[in-house]
Amino acid sequence: MNHIGTIKIYDSTKQVLNDVQLWSDKETSKLPNIASCSSISWIKYAEIPLYLTTALPFAIYSNDPATSDYFRKNLLELPLSNNRTDLGILCKADTDTYFVFYYEYETVKMIVIAFTEFNKLLPHLNGKSHPTSNTVVDLSKPVRARTSTVLIDKIIEKKKQRLNPFITTTPMITTNAPTKVDNSLILSSQEQINAAINKIILSGLRMRGLSQNLVTSHNDKLTIKEIHQMTFKAAQFALRKQNYSFNKKSETKKLLRLNDLQDIVESLLQLFVDVE
């Protein structure tokens, strides 16, 4: 993996997200000369045309706890709680450049949308071809057609109502509105719980830039493995409180949901890894 650059994100709530690191497997990948961007909307990232993207997606890592927590909540927890896995965060970098952050294959990724080259092609795409001259001359008196203002008004009104096909018109995620519970987010068997714990730990470590594929030191690899095992065992131990006989609430066993498990693992990683 090659470190391409680091940027900042200015959230719509005036929160500044620091240490947003961009990594790529390709040595030739380059980031536009942009140091920051501002989030403006949710976007269906899978429907973005490929001809608007400038390169393969970048992998995103961060050592900033606030940045990691922001991506975890906005790209993982909120979409899952609303049964949406196709949404990303659209950020504006400059007039013709946009960044899209999304979560895929247990990794936060980013693609670059650039309208610069596309705008250069528009005159050629919309230009009219010049017809060849007609050798037959029509000497009849031309009849002047009357312009229909009603038709023009309809065209103008339709243009005003035309929507951006890339940006969702209504907020797809609302934190205050009640959400429908998805049974797929309920973990019932021990195998499901163990698999979920393992995936959440790996995701949390990657968000902190801790991956055995990124480090070269043998000691660092052992440390990451030790953190993983320690967090895994601690998460399992934390779930045992539901079965304690002295816990009165254990009489009515609470269903274990993915969000609850994510909170437990994230708290453990903050305890074991993060330094304030």
PDB file of C-alpha atoms in Angstrom:
ATOM      1  CA  MET A   1       0.000   0.000   0.000  1.00  0.00           C
ATOM      2  CA  ASN A   2       1.243   3.473  -0.897  1.00  0.00           C
ATOM      3  CA  HIS A   3       0.357   6.597   1.056  1.00  0.00           C
ATOM      4  CA  ILE A   4      -1.070   9.086  -1.441  1.00  0.00           C
ATOM      5  CA  GLY A   5      -1.906  11.992   0.837  1.00  0.00           C
ATOM      6  CA  THR A   6      -3.835  13.284   3.842  1.00  0.00           C
ATOM      7  CA  ILE A   7      -6.823  15.648   3.792  1.00  0.00           C
ATOM      8  CA  LYS A   8      -9.367  17.225   6.140  1.00  0.00           C
ATOM      9  CA  ILE A   9     -13.149  17.019   6.000  1.00  0.00           C
ATOM     10  CA  TYR A  10     -15.376  19.870   7.140  1.00  0.00           C
ATOM     11  CA  ASP A  11     -18.665  18.329   8.203  1.00  0.00           C
ATOM     12  CA  SER A  12     -22.012  20.091   7.810  1.00  0.00           C
ATOM     13  CA  THR A  13     -22.163  20.335  11.620  1.00  0.00           C
ATOM     14  CA  LYS A  14     -18.932  22.413  11.543  1.00  0.00           C
ATOM     15  CA  GLN A  15     -16.936  19.453  12.828  1.00  0.00           C
ATOM     16  CA  VAL A  16     -13.406  19.199  11.430  1.00  0.00           C
ATOM     17  CA  LEU A  17     -12.189  15.672  10.686  1.00  0.00           C
ATOM     18  CA  ASN A  18      -8.413  15.483  10.686  1.00  0.00           C
ATOM     19  CA  ASP A  19      -5.942  12.852   9.523  1.00  0.00           C
ATOM     20  CA  VAL A  20      -7.990  11.386   6.663  1.00  0.00           C
ATOM     21  CA  GLN A  21      -5.266   9.280   5.051  1.00  0.00           C
ATOM     22  CA  LEU A  22      -5.550   8.095   1.444  1.00  0.00           C
ATOM     23  CA  TRP A  23      -3.821   4.848   0.469  1.00  0.00           C
ATOM     24  CA  SER A  24      -3.643   2.947  -2.813  1.00  0.00           C
ATOM     25  CA  ASP A  25      -2.179  -0.253  -4.202  1.00  0.00           C
ATOM     26  CA  LYS A  26      -1.157   1.613  -7.347  1.00  0.00           C
ATOM     27  CA  GLU A  27       2.047   3.636  -7.229  1.00  0.00           C
ATOM     28  CA  THR A  28       0.794   5.798 -10.098  1.00  0.00           C
ATOM     29  CA  SER A  29      -2.327   6.935  -8.247  1.00  0.00           C
ATOM     30  CA  LYS A  30      -2.286  10.658  -7.590  1.00  0.00           C
ATOM     31  CA  LEU A  31      -4.547  12.900  -5.552  1.00  0.00           C
ATOM     32  CA  PRO A  32      -5.600  16.287  -6.927  1.00  0.00           C
ATOM     33  CA  ASN A  33      -3.858  19.224  -5.289  1.00  0.00           C
ATOM     34  CA  ILE A  34      -6.596  19.532  -2.662  1.00  0.00           C
ATOM     35  CA  ALA A  35      -6.094  19.604   1.102  1.00  0.00           C
ATOM     36  CA  SER A  36      -9.702  19.594   2.315  1.00  0.00           C
ATOM     37  CA  CYS A  37     -13.330  19.114   1.344  1.00  0.00           C
ATOM     38  CA  SER A  38     -16.799  19.802   2.760  1.00  0.00           C
ATOM     39  CA  SER A  39     -19.601  17.269   3.120  1.00  0.00           C
ATOM     40  CA  ILE A  40     -22.809  18.344   1.385  1.00  0.00           C
ATOM     41  CA  SER A  41     -25.123  15.363   0.952  1.00  0.00           C
ATOM     42  CA  TRP A  42     -25.760  11.639   0.905  1.00  0.00           C
ATOM     43  CA  ILE A  43     -25.248   9.920  -2.435  1.00  0.00           C
ATOM     44  CA  LYS A  44     -25.905   6.524  -4.000  1.00  0.00           C
ATOM     45  CA  TYR A  45     -22.295   5.781  -4.809  1.00  0.00           C
ATOM     46  CA  ALA A  46     -23.025   2.664  -6.902  1.00  0.00           C
ATOM     47  CA  GLU A  47     -24.976   4.756  -9.441  1.00  0.00           C
ATOM     48  CA  ILE A  48     -22.154   7.205 -10.187  1.00  0.00           C
ATOM     49  CA  PRO A  49     -21.103   6.867 -13.869  1.00  0.00           C
ATOM     50  CA  LEU A  50     -17.604   5.480 -14.294  1.00  0.00           C
ATOM     51  CA  TYR A  51     -16.652   8.166 -16.806  1.00  0.00           C
ATOM     52  CA  LEU A  52     -16.851  10.773 -14.041  1.00  0.00           C
ATOM     53  CA  THR A  53     -14.294   9.018 -11.833  1.00  0.00           C
ATOM     54  CA  THR A  54     -10.618   9.774 -12.291  1.00  0.00           C
ATOM     55  CA  ALA A  55      -8.995   6.709 -10.699  1.00  0.00           C
ATOM     56  CA  LEU A  56      -9.567   3.532  -8.738  1.00  0.00           C
ATOM     57  CA  PRO A  57     -10.948   3.964  -5.198  1.00  0.00           C
ATOM     58  CA  PHE A  58      -8.563   4.989  -2.431  1.00  0.00           C
ATOM     59  CA  ALA A  59      -8.513   3.145   0.903  1.00  0.00           C
ATOM     60  CA  ILE A  60      -9.105   5.448   3.877  1.00  0.00           C
ATOM     61  CA  TYR A  61      -7.330   5.130   7.234  1.00  0.00           C
ATOM     62  CA  SER A  62      -7.009   7.437  10.208  1.00  0.00           C
ATOM     63  CA  ASN A  63      -5.273   7.578  13.571  1.00  0.00           C
ATOM     64  CA  ASP A  64      -7.680  10.250  14.809  1.00  0.00           C
ATOM     65  CA  PRO A  65     -10.358   8.716  17.101  1.00  0.00           C
ATOM     66  CA  ALA A  66     -12.915  11.403  16.178  1.00  0.00           C
ATOM     67  CA  THR A  67     -12.453  10.739  12.470  1.00  0.00           C
ATOM     68  CA  SER A  68     -12.697   6.973  12.935  1.00  0.00           C
ATOM     69  CA  ASP A  69     -15.835   7.383  15.029  1.00  0.00           C
ATOM     70  CA  TYR A  70     -17.384   9.679  12.391  1.00  0.00           C
ATOM     71  CA  PHE A  71     -16.891   7.156   9.588  1.00  0.00           C
ATOM     72  CA  ARG A  72     -18.087   4.277  11.771  1.00  0.00           C
ATOM     73  CA  LYS A  73     -21.337   6.043  12.669  1.00  0.00           C
ATOM     74  CA  ASN A  74     -22.125   7.627   9.298  1.00  0.00           C
ATOM     75  CA  LEU A  75     -20.997   4.879   6.924  1.00  0.00           C
ATOM     76  CA  LEU A  76     -21.731   1.765   8.981  1.00  0.00           C
ATOM     77  CA  GLU A  77     -24.157   2.184  11.870  1.00  0.00           C
ATOM     78  CA  LEU A  78     -26.654   4.696  10.440  1.00  0.00           C
ATOM     79  CA  PRO A  79     -27.018   3.030   7.013  1.00  0.00           C
ATOM     80  CA  LEU A  80     -27.417  -0.424   8.595  1.00  0.00           C
ATOM     81  CA  SER A  81     -30.018   0.838  11.061  1.00  0.00           C
ATOM     82  CA  ASN A  82     -31.988   2.235   8.107  1.00  0.00           C
ATOM     83  CA  ASN A  83     -31.548  -0.899   5.970  1.00  0.00           C
ATOM     84  CA  ARG A  84     -29.415   1.013   3.474  1.00  0.00           C
ATOM     85  CA  THR A  85     -26.042  -0.195   2.249  1.00  0.00           C
ATOM     86  CA  ASP A  86     -25.840   1.866  -0.944  1.00  0.00           C
ATOM     87  CA  LEU A  87     -25.224   5.309   0.533  1.00  0.00           C
ATOM     88  CA  GLY A  88     -22.024   7.301   0.753  1.00  0.00           C
ATOM     89  CA  ILE A  89     -21.034  10.815   1.783  1.00  0.00           C
ATOM     90  CA  LEU A  90     -20.599  13.360  -1.017  1.00  0.00           C
ATOM     91  CA  CYS A  91     -17.998  16.047  -0.310  1.00  0.00           C
ATOM     92  CA  LYS A  92     -17.146  19.068  -2.431  1.00  0.00           C
ATOM     93  CA  ALA A  93     -13.460  19.814  -2.907  1.00  0.00           C
ATOM     94  CA  ASP A  94     -13.665  22.602  -5.490  1.00  0.00           C
ATOM     95  CA  THR A  95     -15.875  23.758  -8.356  1.00  0.00           C
ATOM     96  CA  ASP A  96     -15.295  20.689 -10.526  1.00  0.00           C
ATOM     97  CA  THR A  97     -14.015  18.094  -8.035  1.00  0.00           C
ATOM     98  CA  TYR A  98     -15.979  15.996  -5.563  1.00  0.00           C
ATOM     99  CA  PHE A  99     -15.026  13.181  -3.179  1.00  0.00           C
ATOM    100  CA  VAL A 100     -17.340  10.284  -2.298  1.00  0.00           C
ATOM    101  CA  PHE A 101     -16.675   8.291   0.875  1.00  0.00           C
ATOM    102  CA  TYR A 102     -18.351   4.902   1.299  1.00  0.00           C
ATOM    103  CA  TYR A 103     -17.949   1.596   3.162  1.00  0.00           C
ATOM    104  CA  GLU A 104     -17.260  -1.579   1.204  1.00  0.00           C
ATOM    105  CA  TYR A 105     -15.605  -4.898   2.043  1.00  0.00           C
ATOM    106  CA  GLU A 106     -14.859  -3.840   5.638  1.00  0.00           C
ATOM    107  CA  THR A 107     -12.937  -0.777   4.457  1.00  0.00           C
ATOM    108  CA  VAL A 108     -13.779   2.902   4.060  1.00  0.00           C
ATOM    109  CA  LYS A 109     -13.058   3.942   0.482  1.00  0.00           C
ATOM    110  CA  MET A 110     -13.069   7.166  -1.516  1.00  0.00           C
ATOM    111  CA  ILE A 111     -13.506   7.918  -5.197  1.00  0.00           C
ATOM    112  CA  VAL A 112     -12.784  11.190  -6.970  1.00  0.00           C
ATOM    113  CA  ILE A 113     -15.370  12.731  -9.296  1.00  0.00           C
ATOM    114  CA  ALA A 114     -13.950  15.312 -11.705  1.00  0.00           C
ATOM    115  CA  PHE A 115     -16.083  17.311 -14.123  1.00  0.00           C
ATOM    116  CA  THR A 116     -13.135  19.137 -15.705  1.00  0.00           C
ATOM    117  CA  GLU A 117     -12.501  16.733 -18.576  1.00  0.00           C
ATOM    118  CA  PHE A 118     -16.195  15.969 -18.941  1.00  0.00           C
ATOM    119  CA  ASN A 119     -17.017  19.665 -19.387  1.00  0.00           C
ATOM    120  CA  LYS A 120     -14.455  19.885 -22.192  1.00  0.00           C
ATOM    121  CA  LEU A 121     -16.358  17.224 -24.124  1.00  0.00           C
ATOM    122  CA  LEU A 122     -19.781  18.835 -23.779  1.00  0.00           C
ATOM    123  CA  PRO A 123     -19.419  21.251 -26.742  1.00  0.00           C
ATOM    124  CA  HIS A 124     -18.498  18.325 -28.979  1.00  0.00           C
ATOM    125  CA  LEU A 125     -21.307  16.151 -27.675  1.00  0.00           C
ATOM    126  CA  ASN A 126     -23.975  18.842 -28.004  1.00  0.00           C
ATOM    127  CA  GLY A 127     -22.679  20.517 -31.176  1.00  0.00           C
ATOM    128  CA  LYS A 128     -24.810  20.372 -34.285  1.00  0.00           C
ATOM    129  CA  SER A 129     -23.352  19.183 -37.539  1.00  0.00           C
ATOM    130  CA  HIS A 130     -23.438  21.661 -40.393  1.00  0.00           C
ATOM    131  CA  PRO A 131     -25.710  20.440 -43.219  1.00  0.00           C
ATOM    132  CA  THR A 132     -24.478  20.505 -46.769  1.00  0.00           C
ATOM    133  CA  SER A 133     -25.832  23.309 -48.967  1.00  0.00           C
ATOM    134  CA  ASN A 134     -28.984  22.491 -50.877  1.00  0.00           C
ATOM    135  CA  THR A 135     -28.813  22.981 -54.629  1.00  0.00           C
ATOM    136  CA  VAL A 136     -32.601  23.477 -54.903  1.00  0.00           C
ATOM    137  CA  VAL A 137     -33.665  27.061 -54.230  1.00  0.00           C
ATOM    138  CA  ASP A 138     -37.134  27.598 -52.774  1.00  0.00           C
ATOM    139  CA  LEU A 139     -38.506  30.926 -54.007  1.00  0.00           C
ATOM    140  CA  SER A 140     -41.791  30.698 -52.156  1.00  0.00           C
ATOM    141  CA  LYS A 141     -42.432  33.357 -49.553  1.00  0.00           C
ATOM    142  CA  PRO A 142     -41.526  32.028 -46.124  1.00  0.00           C
ATOM    143  CA  VAL A 143     -44.293  31.884 -43.572  1.00  0.00           C
ATOM    144  CA  ARG A 144     -43.290  33.222 -40.179  1.00  0.00           C
ATOM    145  CA  ALA A 145     -44.259  30.816 -37.450  1.00  0.00           C
ATOM    146  CA  ARG A 146     -45.813  32.239 -34.310  1.00  0.00           C
ATOM    147  CA  THR A 147     -43.946  31.408 -31.148  1.00  0.00           C
ATOM    148  CA  SER A 148     -46.012  29.638 -28.526  1.00  0.00           C
ATOM    149  CA  THR A 149     -45.259  31.189 -25.143  1.00  0.00           C
ATOM    150  CA  VAL A 150     -47.194  28.412 -23.427  1.00  0.00           C
ATOM    151  CA  LEU A 151     -44.769  25.806 -24.725  1.00  0.00           C
ATOM    152  CA  ILE A 152     -41.751  27.869 -23.649  1.00  0.00           C
ATOM    153  CA  ASP A 153     -43.214  28.318 -20.172  1.00  0.00           C
ATOM    154  CA  LYS A 154     -43.671  24.558 -19.862  1.00  0.00           C
ATOM    155  CA  ILE A 155     -40.065  23.926 -20.901  1.00  0.00           C
ATOM    156  CA  ILE A 156     -38.750  26.442 -18.364  1.00  0.00           C
ATOM    157  CA  GLU A 157     -40.905  24.954 -15.616  1.00  0.00           C
ATOM    158  CA  LYS A 158     -39.704  21.443 -16.447  1.00  0.00           C
ATOM    159  CA  LYS A 159     -36.076  22.578 -16.247  1.00  0.00           C
ATOM    160  CA  LYS A 160     -36.709  24.063 -12.821  1.00  0.00           C
ATOM    161  CA  GLN A 161     -38.160  20.781 -11.624  1.00  0.00           C
ATOM    162  CA  ARG A 162     -35.350  18.689 -13.070  1.00  0.00           C
ATOM    163  CA  LEU A 163     -33.481  16.893 -10.311  1.00  0.00           C
ATOM    164  CA  ASN A 164     -29.847  15.951  -9.945  1.00  0.00           C
ATOM    165  CA  PRO A 165     -29.714  12.210 -10.752  1.00  0.00           C
ATOM    166  CA  PHE A 166     -26.752  11.631  -8.440  1.00  0.00           C
ATOM    167  CA  ILE A 167     -27.929  13.287  -5.217  1.00  0.00           C
ATOM    168  CA  THR A 168     -30.844  11.952  -3.216  1.00  0.00           C
ATOM    169  CA  THR A 169     -33.627  14.533  -3.041  1.00  0.00           C
ATOM    170  CA  THR A 170     -34.860  13.624   0.413  1.00  0.00           C
ATOM    171  CA  PRO A 171     -32.792  12.851   3.476  1.00  0.00           C
ATOM    172  CA  MET A 172     -32.304   9.112   3.423  1.00  0.00           C
ATOM    173  CA  ILE A 173     -31.191   8.930   7.031  1.00  0.00           C
ATOM    174  CA  THR A 174     -32.944  10.556   9.970  1.00  0.00           C
ATOM    175  CA  THR A 175     -31.706   9.925  13.454  1.00  0.00           C
ATOM    176  CA  ASN A 176     -34.924  11.062  15.147  1.00  0.00           C
ATOM    177  CA  ALA A 177     -37.425   9.078  13.104  1.00  0.00           C
ATOM    178  CA  PRO A 178     -38.233   5.572  14.347  1.00  0.00           C
ATOM    179  CA  THR A 179     -36.558   2.913  12.261  1.00  0.00           C
ATOM    180  CA  LYS A 180     -37.811  -0.491  11.351  1.00  0.00           C
ATOM    181  CA  VAL A 181     -35.857  -3.248  13.056  1.00  0.00           C
ATOM    182  CA  ASP A 182     -34.167  -5.644  10.692  1.00  0.00           C
ATOM    183  CA  ASN A 183     -34.049  -9.205  11.981  1.00  0.00           C
ATOM    184  CA  SER A 184     -30.774  -9.718  10.141  1.00  0.00           C
ATOM    185  CA  LEU A 185     -29.122  -7.343  12.650  1.00  0.00           C
ATOM    186  CA  ILE A 186     -30.059  -9.622  15.567  1.00  0.00           C
ATOM    187  CA  LEU A 187     -27.330 -12.089  16.527  1.00  0.00           C
ATOM    188  CA  SER A 188     -28.824 -15.299  17.877  1.00  0.00           C
ATOM    189  CA  SER A 189     -26.180 -18.029  17.649  1.00  0.00           C
ATOM    190  CA  GLN A 190     -22.689 -18.054  19.126  1.00  0.00           C
ATOM    191  CA  GLU A 191     -21.195 -18.543  15.660  1.00  0.00           C
ATOM    192  CA  GLN A 192     -22.855 -15.352  14.436  1.00  0.00           C
ATOM    193  CA  ILE A 193     -21.646 -13.467  17.502  1.00  0.00           C
ATOM    194  CA  ASN A 194     -18.046 -14.659  17.130  1.00  0.00           C
ATOM    195  CA  ALA A 195     -17.996 -13.869  13.407  1.00  0.00           C
ATOM    196  CA  ALA A 196     -19.438 -10.403  14.025  1.00  0.00           C
ATOM    197  CA  ILE A 197     -16.919  -9.680  16.802  1.00  0.00           C
ATOM    198  CA  ASN A 198     -14.052 -10.684  14.524  1.00  0.00           C
ATOM    199  CA  LYS A 199     -15.242  -8.498  11.628  1.00  0.00           C
ATOM    200  CA  ILE A 200     -15.895  -5.472  13.826  1.00  0.00           C
ATOM    201  CA  ILE A 201     -12.447  -5.757  15.435  1.00  0.00           C
ATOM    202  CA  LEU A 202     -10.720  -5.997  12.049  1.00  0.00           C
ATOM    203  CA  SER A 203     -12.705  -3.035  10.773  1.00  0.00           C
ATOM    204  CA  GLY A 204     -11.874  -0.966  13.854  1.00  0.00           C
ATOM    205  CA  LEU A 205      -8.179  -1.779  13.566  1.00  0.00           C
ATOM    206  CA  ARG A 206      -8.110  -0.860   9.870  1.00  0.00           C
ATOM    207  CA  MET A 207      -9.771   2.460  10.646  1.00  0.00           C
ATOM    208  CA  ARG A 208      -6.877   3.123  13.014  1.00  0.00           C
ATOM    209  CA  GLY A 209      -4.294   2.150  10.409  1.00  0.00           C
ATOM    210  CA  LEU A 210      -3.496  -1.100  12.222  1.00  0.00           C
ATOM    211  CA  SER A 211      -3.344  -3.956   9.775  1.00  0.00           C
ATOM    212  CA  GLN A 212      -0.798  -6.714   9.372  1.00  0.00           C
ATOM    213  CA  ASN A 213      -0.730  -5.934   5.659  1.00  0.00           C
ATOM    214  CA  LEU A 214       0.393  -2.364   6.330  1.00  0.00           C
ATOM    215  CA  VAL A 215       3.134  -2.910   8.900  1.00  0.00           C
ATOM    216  CA  THR A 216       6.515  -4.465   8.162  1.00  0.00           C
ATOM    217  CA  SER A 217       7.907  -4.867  11.660  1.00  0.00           C
ATOM    218  CA  HIS A 218       7.528  -8.327  13.149  1.00  0.00           C
ATOM    219  CA  ASN A 219       6.926  -6.828  16.596  1.00  0.00           C
ATOM    220  CA  ASP A 220       4.137  -4.606  15.257  1.00  0.00           C
ATOM    221  CA  LYS A 221       2.436  -7.597  13.670  1.00  0.00           C
ATOM    222  CA  LEU A 222       2.585  -9.490  16.959  1.00  0.00           C
ATOM    223  CA  THR A 223       1.195  -6.463  18.789  1.00  0.00           C
ATOM    224  CA  ILE A 224      -1.748  -6.161  16.378  1.00  0.00           C
ATOM    225  CA  LYS A 225      -2.446  -9.875  16.749  1.00  0.00           C
ATOM    226  CA  GLU A 226      -2.317  -9.556  20.537  1.00  0.00           C
ATOM    227  CA  ILE A 227      -4.719  -6.583  20.489  1.00  0.00           C
ATOM    228  CA  HIS A 228      -7.108  -8.563  18.286  1.00  0.00           C
ATOM    229  CA  GLN A 229      -7.081 -11.596  20.594  1.00  0.00           C
ATOM    230  CA  MET A 230      -7.385  -9.474  23.731  1.00  0.00           C
ATOM    231  CA  THR A 231     -10.325  -7.496  22.321  1.00  0.00           C
ATOM    232  CA  PHE A 232     -12.031 -10.678  21.108  1.00  0.00           C
ATOM    233  CA  LYS A 233     -11.839 -12.344  24.533  1.00  0.00           C
ATOM    234  CA  ALA A 234     -12.865  -9.172  26.357  1.00  0.00           C
ATOM    235  CA  ALA A 235     -15.921  -8.751  24.112  1.00  0.00           C
ATOM    236  CA  GLN A 236     -16.980 -12.336  24.781  1.00  0.00           C
ATOM    237  CA  PHE A 237     -16.519 -11.801  28.507  1.00  0.00           C
ATOM    238  CA  ALA A 238     -18.575  -8.594  28.396  1.00  0.00           C
ATOM    239  CA  LEU A 239     -21.503 -10.519  26.886  1.00  0.00           C
ATOM    240  CA  ARG A 240     -21.565 -12.973  29.798  1.00  0.00           C
ATOM    241  CA  LYS A 241     -23.312 -10.413  32.005  1.00  0.00           C
ATOM    242  CA  GLN A 242     -26.612 -11.461  30.441  1.00  0.00           C
ATOM    243  CA  ASN A 243     -26.273 -14.896  32.073  1.00  0.00           C
ATOM    244  CA  TYR A 244     -25.326 -13.866  35.616  1.00  0.00           C
ATOM    245  CA  SER A 245     -27.828 -15.146  38.170  1.00  0.00           C
ATOM    246  CA  PHE A 246     -27.407 -12.092  40.404  1.00  0.00           C
ATOM    247  CA  ASN A 247     -28.352  -9.805  37.540  1.00  0.00           C
ATOM    248  CA  LYS A 248     -32.120  -9.333  37.866  1.00  0.00           C
ATOM    249  CA  LYS A 249     -32.421  -8.064  34.325  1.00  0.00           C
ATOM    250  CA  SER A 250     -31.074 -11.380  33.055  1.00  0.00           C
ATOM    251  CA  GLU A 251     -34.461 -12.998  33.735  1.00  0.00           C
ATOM    252  CA  THR A 252     -35.736 -11.430  30.530  1.00  0.00           C
ATOM    253  CA  LYS A 253     -32.897 -12.066  28.134  1.00  0.00           C
ATOM    254  CA  LYS A 254     -32.253  -9.113  25.858  1.00  0.00           C
ATOM    255  CA  LEU A 255     -31.707  -9.735  22.167  1.00  0.00           C
ATOM    256  CA  LEU A 256     -28.170  -8.997  21.066  1.00  0.00           C
ATOM    257  CA  ARG A 257     -28.061  -6.587  18.152  1.00  0.00           C
ATOM    258  CA  LEU A 258     -25.194  -5.667  15.891  1.00  0.00           C
ATOM    259  CA  ASN A 259     -25.182  -2.055  17.116  1.00  0.00           C
ATOM    260  CA  ASP A 260     -24.768  -3.194  20.737  1.00  0.00           C
ATOM    261  CA  LEU A 261     -21.839  -5.389  19.760  1.00  0.00           C
ATOM    262  CA  GLN A 262     -20.231  -2.546  17.814  1.00  0.00           C
ATOM    263  CA  ASP A 263     -20.436  -0.276  20.861  1.00  0.00           C
ATOM    264  CA  ILE A 264     -18.767  -2.915  23.048  1.00  0.00           C
ATOM    265  CA  VAL A 265     -15.910  -3.565  20.610  1.00  0.00           C
ATOM    266  CA  GLU A 266     -15.347   0.131  19.920  1.00  0.00           C
ATOM    267  CA  SER A 267     -15.167   0.863  23.661  1.00  0.00           C
ATOM    268  CA  LEU A 268     -12.595  -1.905  24.083  1.00  0.00           C
ATOM    269  CA  LEU A 269     -10.482  -0.655  21.171  1.00  0.00           C
ATOM    270  CA  GLN A 270     -10.540   2.852  22.604  1.00  0.00           C
ATOM    271  CA  LEU A 271      -9.370   1.399  25.916  1.00  0.00           C
ATOM    272  CA  PHE A 272      -6.647  -0.827  24.447  1.00  0.00           C
ATOM    273  CA  VAL A 273      -5.389   1.283  21.522  1.00  0.00           C
ATOM    274  CA  ASP A 274      -6.409   4.947  21.515  1.00  0.00           C
ATOM    275  CA  VAL A 275      -4.341   7.509  23.370  1.00  0.00           C
ATOM    276  CA  GLU A 276      -6.068  10.753  24.304  1.00  0.00           C
TER     277      GLU A 276
END
